[in-house]
GROMACS .gro file of C-alpha atoms in nm:
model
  179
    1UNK     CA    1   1.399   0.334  -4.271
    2UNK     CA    2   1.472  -0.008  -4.168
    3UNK     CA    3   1.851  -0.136  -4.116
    4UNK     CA    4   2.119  -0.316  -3.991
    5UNK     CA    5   2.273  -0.240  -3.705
    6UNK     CA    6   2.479  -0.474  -3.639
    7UNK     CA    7   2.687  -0.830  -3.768
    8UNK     CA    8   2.797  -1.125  -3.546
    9UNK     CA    9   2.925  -1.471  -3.661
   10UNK     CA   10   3.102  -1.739  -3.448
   11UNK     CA   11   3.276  -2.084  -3.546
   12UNK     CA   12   3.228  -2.207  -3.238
   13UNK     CA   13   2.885  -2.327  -3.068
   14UNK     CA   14   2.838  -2.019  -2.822
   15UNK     CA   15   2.547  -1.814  -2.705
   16UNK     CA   16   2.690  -1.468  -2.826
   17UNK     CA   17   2.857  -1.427  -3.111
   18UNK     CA   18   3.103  -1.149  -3.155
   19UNK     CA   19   3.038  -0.836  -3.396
   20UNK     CA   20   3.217  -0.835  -3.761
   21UNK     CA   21   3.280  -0.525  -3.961
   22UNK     CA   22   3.099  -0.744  -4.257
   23UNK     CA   23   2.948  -1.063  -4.305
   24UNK     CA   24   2.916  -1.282  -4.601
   25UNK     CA   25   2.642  -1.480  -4.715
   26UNK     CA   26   2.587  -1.765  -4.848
   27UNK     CA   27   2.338  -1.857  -5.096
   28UNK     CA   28   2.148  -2.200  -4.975
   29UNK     CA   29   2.403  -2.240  -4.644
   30UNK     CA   30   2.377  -1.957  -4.435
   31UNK     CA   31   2.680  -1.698  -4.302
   32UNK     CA   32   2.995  -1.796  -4.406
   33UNK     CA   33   3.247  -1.908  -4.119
   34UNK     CA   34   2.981  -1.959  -3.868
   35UNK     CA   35   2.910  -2.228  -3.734
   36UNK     CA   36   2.545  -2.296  -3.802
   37UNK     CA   37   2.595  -2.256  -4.187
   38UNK     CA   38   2.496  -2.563  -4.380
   39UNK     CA   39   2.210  -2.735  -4.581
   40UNK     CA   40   2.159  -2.963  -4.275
   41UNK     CA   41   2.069  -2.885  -3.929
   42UNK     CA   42   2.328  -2.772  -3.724
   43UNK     CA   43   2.192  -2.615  -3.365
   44UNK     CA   44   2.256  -2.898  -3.155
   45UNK     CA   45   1.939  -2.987  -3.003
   46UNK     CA   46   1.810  -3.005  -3.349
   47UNK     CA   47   2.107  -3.201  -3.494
   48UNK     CA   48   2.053  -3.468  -3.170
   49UNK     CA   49   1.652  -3.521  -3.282
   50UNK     CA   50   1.722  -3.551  -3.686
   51UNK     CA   51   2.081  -3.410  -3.861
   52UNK     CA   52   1.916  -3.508  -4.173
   53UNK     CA   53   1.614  -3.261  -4.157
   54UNK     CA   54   1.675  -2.911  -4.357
   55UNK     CA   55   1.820  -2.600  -4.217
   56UNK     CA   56   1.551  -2.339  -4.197
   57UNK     CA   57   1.788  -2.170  -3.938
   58UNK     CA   58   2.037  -2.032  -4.164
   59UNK     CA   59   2.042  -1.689  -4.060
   60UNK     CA   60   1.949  -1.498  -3.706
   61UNK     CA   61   1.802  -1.187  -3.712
   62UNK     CA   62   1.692  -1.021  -3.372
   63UNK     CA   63   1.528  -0.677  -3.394
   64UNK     CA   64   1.738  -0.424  -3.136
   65UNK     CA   65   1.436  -0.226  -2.998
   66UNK     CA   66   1.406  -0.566  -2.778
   67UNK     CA   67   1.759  -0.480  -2.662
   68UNK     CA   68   1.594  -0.164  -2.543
   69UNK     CA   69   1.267  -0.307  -2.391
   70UNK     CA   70   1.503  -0.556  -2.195
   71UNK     CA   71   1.764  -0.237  -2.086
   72UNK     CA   72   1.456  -0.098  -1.908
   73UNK     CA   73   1.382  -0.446  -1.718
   74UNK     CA   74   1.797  -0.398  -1.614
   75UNK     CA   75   1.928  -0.621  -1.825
   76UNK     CA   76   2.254  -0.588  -2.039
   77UNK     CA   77   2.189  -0.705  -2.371
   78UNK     CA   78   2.378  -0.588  -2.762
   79UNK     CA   79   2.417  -0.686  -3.074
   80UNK     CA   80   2.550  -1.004  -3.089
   81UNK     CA   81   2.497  -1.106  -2.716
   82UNK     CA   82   2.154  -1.377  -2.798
   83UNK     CA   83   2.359  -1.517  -3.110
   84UNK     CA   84   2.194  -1.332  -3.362
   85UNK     CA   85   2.374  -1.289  -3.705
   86UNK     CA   86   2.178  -0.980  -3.840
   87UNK     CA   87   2.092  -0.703  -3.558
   88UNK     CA   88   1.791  -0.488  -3.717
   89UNK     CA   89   1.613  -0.140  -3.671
   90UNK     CA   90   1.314  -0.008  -3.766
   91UNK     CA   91   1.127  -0.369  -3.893
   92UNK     CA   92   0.884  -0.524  -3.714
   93UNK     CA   93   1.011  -0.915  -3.765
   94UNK     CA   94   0.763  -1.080  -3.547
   95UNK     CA   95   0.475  -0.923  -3.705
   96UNK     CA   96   0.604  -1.056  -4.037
   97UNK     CA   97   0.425  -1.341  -4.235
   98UNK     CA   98   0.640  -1.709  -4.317
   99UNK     CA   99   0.770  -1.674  -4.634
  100UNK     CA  100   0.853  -1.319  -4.630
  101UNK     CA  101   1.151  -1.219  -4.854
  102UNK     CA  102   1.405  -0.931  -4.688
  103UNK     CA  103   1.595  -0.779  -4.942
  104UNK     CA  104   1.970  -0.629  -4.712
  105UNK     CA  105   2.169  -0.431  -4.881
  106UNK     CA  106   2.230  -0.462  -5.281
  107UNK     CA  107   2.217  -0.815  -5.326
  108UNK     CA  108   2.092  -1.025  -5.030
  109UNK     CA  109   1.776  -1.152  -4.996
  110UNK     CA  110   1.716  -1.410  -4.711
  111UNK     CA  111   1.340  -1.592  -4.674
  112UNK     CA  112   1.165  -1.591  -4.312
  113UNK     CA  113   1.075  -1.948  -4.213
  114UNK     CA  114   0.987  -1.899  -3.846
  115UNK     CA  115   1.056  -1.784  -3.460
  116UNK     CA  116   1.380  -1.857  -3.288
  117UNK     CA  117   1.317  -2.096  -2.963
  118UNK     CA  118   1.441  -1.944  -2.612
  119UNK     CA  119   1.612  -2.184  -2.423
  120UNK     CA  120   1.780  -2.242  -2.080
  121UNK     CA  121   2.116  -2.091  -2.189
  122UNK     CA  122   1.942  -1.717  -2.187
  123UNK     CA  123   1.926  -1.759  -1.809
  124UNK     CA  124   2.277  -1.864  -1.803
  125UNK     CA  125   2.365  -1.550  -1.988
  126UNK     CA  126   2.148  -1.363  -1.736
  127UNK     CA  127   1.925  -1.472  -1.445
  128UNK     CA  128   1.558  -1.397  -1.533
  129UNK     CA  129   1.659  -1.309  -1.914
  130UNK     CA  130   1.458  -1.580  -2.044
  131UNK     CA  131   1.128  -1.549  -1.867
  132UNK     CA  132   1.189  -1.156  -2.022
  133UNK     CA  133   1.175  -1.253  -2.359
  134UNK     CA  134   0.864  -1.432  -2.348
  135UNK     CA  135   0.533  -1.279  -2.320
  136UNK     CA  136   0.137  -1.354  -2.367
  137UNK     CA  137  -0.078  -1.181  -2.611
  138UNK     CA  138  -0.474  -1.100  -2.495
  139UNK     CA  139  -0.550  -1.427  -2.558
  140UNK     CA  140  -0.277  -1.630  -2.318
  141UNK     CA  141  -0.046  -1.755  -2.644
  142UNK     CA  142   0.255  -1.727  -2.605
  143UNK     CA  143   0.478  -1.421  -2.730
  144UNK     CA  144   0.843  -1.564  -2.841
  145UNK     CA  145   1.054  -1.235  -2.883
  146UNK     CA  146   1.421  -1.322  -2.962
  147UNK     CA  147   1.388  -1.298  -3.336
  148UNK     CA  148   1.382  -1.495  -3.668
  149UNK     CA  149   1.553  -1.749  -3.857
  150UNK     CA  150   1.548  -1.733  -4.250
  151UNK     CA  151   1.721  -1.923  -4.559
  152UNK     CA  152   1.940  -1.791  -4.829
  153UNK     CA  153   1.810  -1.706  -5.137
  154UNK     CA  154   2.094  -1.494  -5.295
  155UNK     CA  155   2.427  -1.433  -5.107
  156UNK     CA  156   2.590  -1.119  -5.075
  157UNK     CA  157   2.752  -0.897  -4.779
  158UNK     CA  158   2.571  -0.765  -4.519
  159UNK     CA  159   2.731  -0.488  -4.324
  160UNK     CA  160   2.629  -0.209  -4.064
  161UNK     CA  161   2.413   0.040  -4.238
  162UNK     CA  162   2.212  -0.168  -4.438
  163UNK     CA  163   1.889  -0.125  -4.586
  164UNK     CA  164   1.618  -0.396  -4.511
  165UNK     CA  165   1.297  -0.417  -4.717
  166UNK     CA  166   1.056  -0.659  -4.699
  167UNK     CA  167   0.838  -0.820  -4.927
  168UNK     CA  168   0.507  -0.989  -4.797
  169UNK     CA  169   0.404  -1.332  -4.973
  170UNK     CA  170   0.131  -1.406  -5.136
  171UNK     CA  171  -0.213  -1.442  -4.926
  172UNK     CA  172  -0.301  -1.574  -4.727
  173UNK     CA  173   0.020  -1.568  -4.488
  174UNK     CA  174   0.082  -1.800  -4.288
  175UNK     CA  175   0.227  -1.698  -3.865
  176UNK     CA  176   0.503  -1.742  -3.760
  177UNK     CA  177   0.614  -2.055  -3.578
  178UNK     CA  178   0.918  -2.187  -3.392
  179UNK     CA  179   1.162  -2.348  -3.665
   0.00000   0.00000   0.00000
């Protein structure tokens, strides 16, 4: 069964974001009292190209079996620690198409719109972390493993425990791609 394990939110532009009991979201903005919730743009780098372009990076969600693969390359890494908002088991969220709907919990249902970027402030959280959260697949592309941003489509709260489901769009899908 696919979960949550885990909540974070932060009002402040951080790398980690400290674990809630519950989090509350948002319909069209994001997770309430954090502070990349909005219709606009609000990750920094982003906000310094275009504020004006949409948010398609409402919600984080990372998947915590990379927490494991990076515990057994000595790193330190939980819930919360790379910023994510939702901390998942048991789905596969970079194998899943754009578009895909996740239904959490009894109301929630957030839209995948693409990859979260790695940037220079994992190897300020840990030396080497960021090179260890990229990879290359059999043909040389490039393997970006620290998650997946989504929209709101209906709000709701989102706690530990969780169910996840997902629900494929139509064909033919469309891969995942840094947002």
């Amino acid at each position: 069964m696919s979960k949550v394990v885990s909540v974070s939110r932060s009002r402040a532009h951080v790398f980690s974001e400290p674990v809630v009991d519950v989090i509350e979201i948002v319909e069209g903005l994001g997770v309430d009292g954090d502070v990349h919730s909005g219709v606009t743009v609000k990750h920094r780098s982003r906000v310094a190209k275009d504020p004006t372009q949409p948010n398609l990076r409402q919600v984080h969600l990372i998947h915590s079996e990379l927490f494991a693969e990076l515990h057994q390359q000595g790193f330190e890494v939980a819930a919360g620690d790379l910023g994510e908002n939702i901390t998942t088991y048991g789905i596969a969220l970079l194998e899943l198409p754009a578009g895909t709907h996740l239904r959490i919990g009894e109301k929630v249902r957030l839209e995948v719109t693409g990859l979260r970027n790695s940037c220079i402030q994992f190897d300020r959280f840990q030396k080497g972390l960021m090179k260890a959260v990229l990879d290359r697949d059999n043909d040389g592309g490039l393997i970006r493993k620290t998650g997946v941003m989504a929209i709101v489509v209906t709000g709701g709260e989102v706690r530990t425990g969780d169910r996840i489901e997902a629900e494929l769009p139509p064909q033919p899908w469309r891969q995942l791609e840094v947002v």
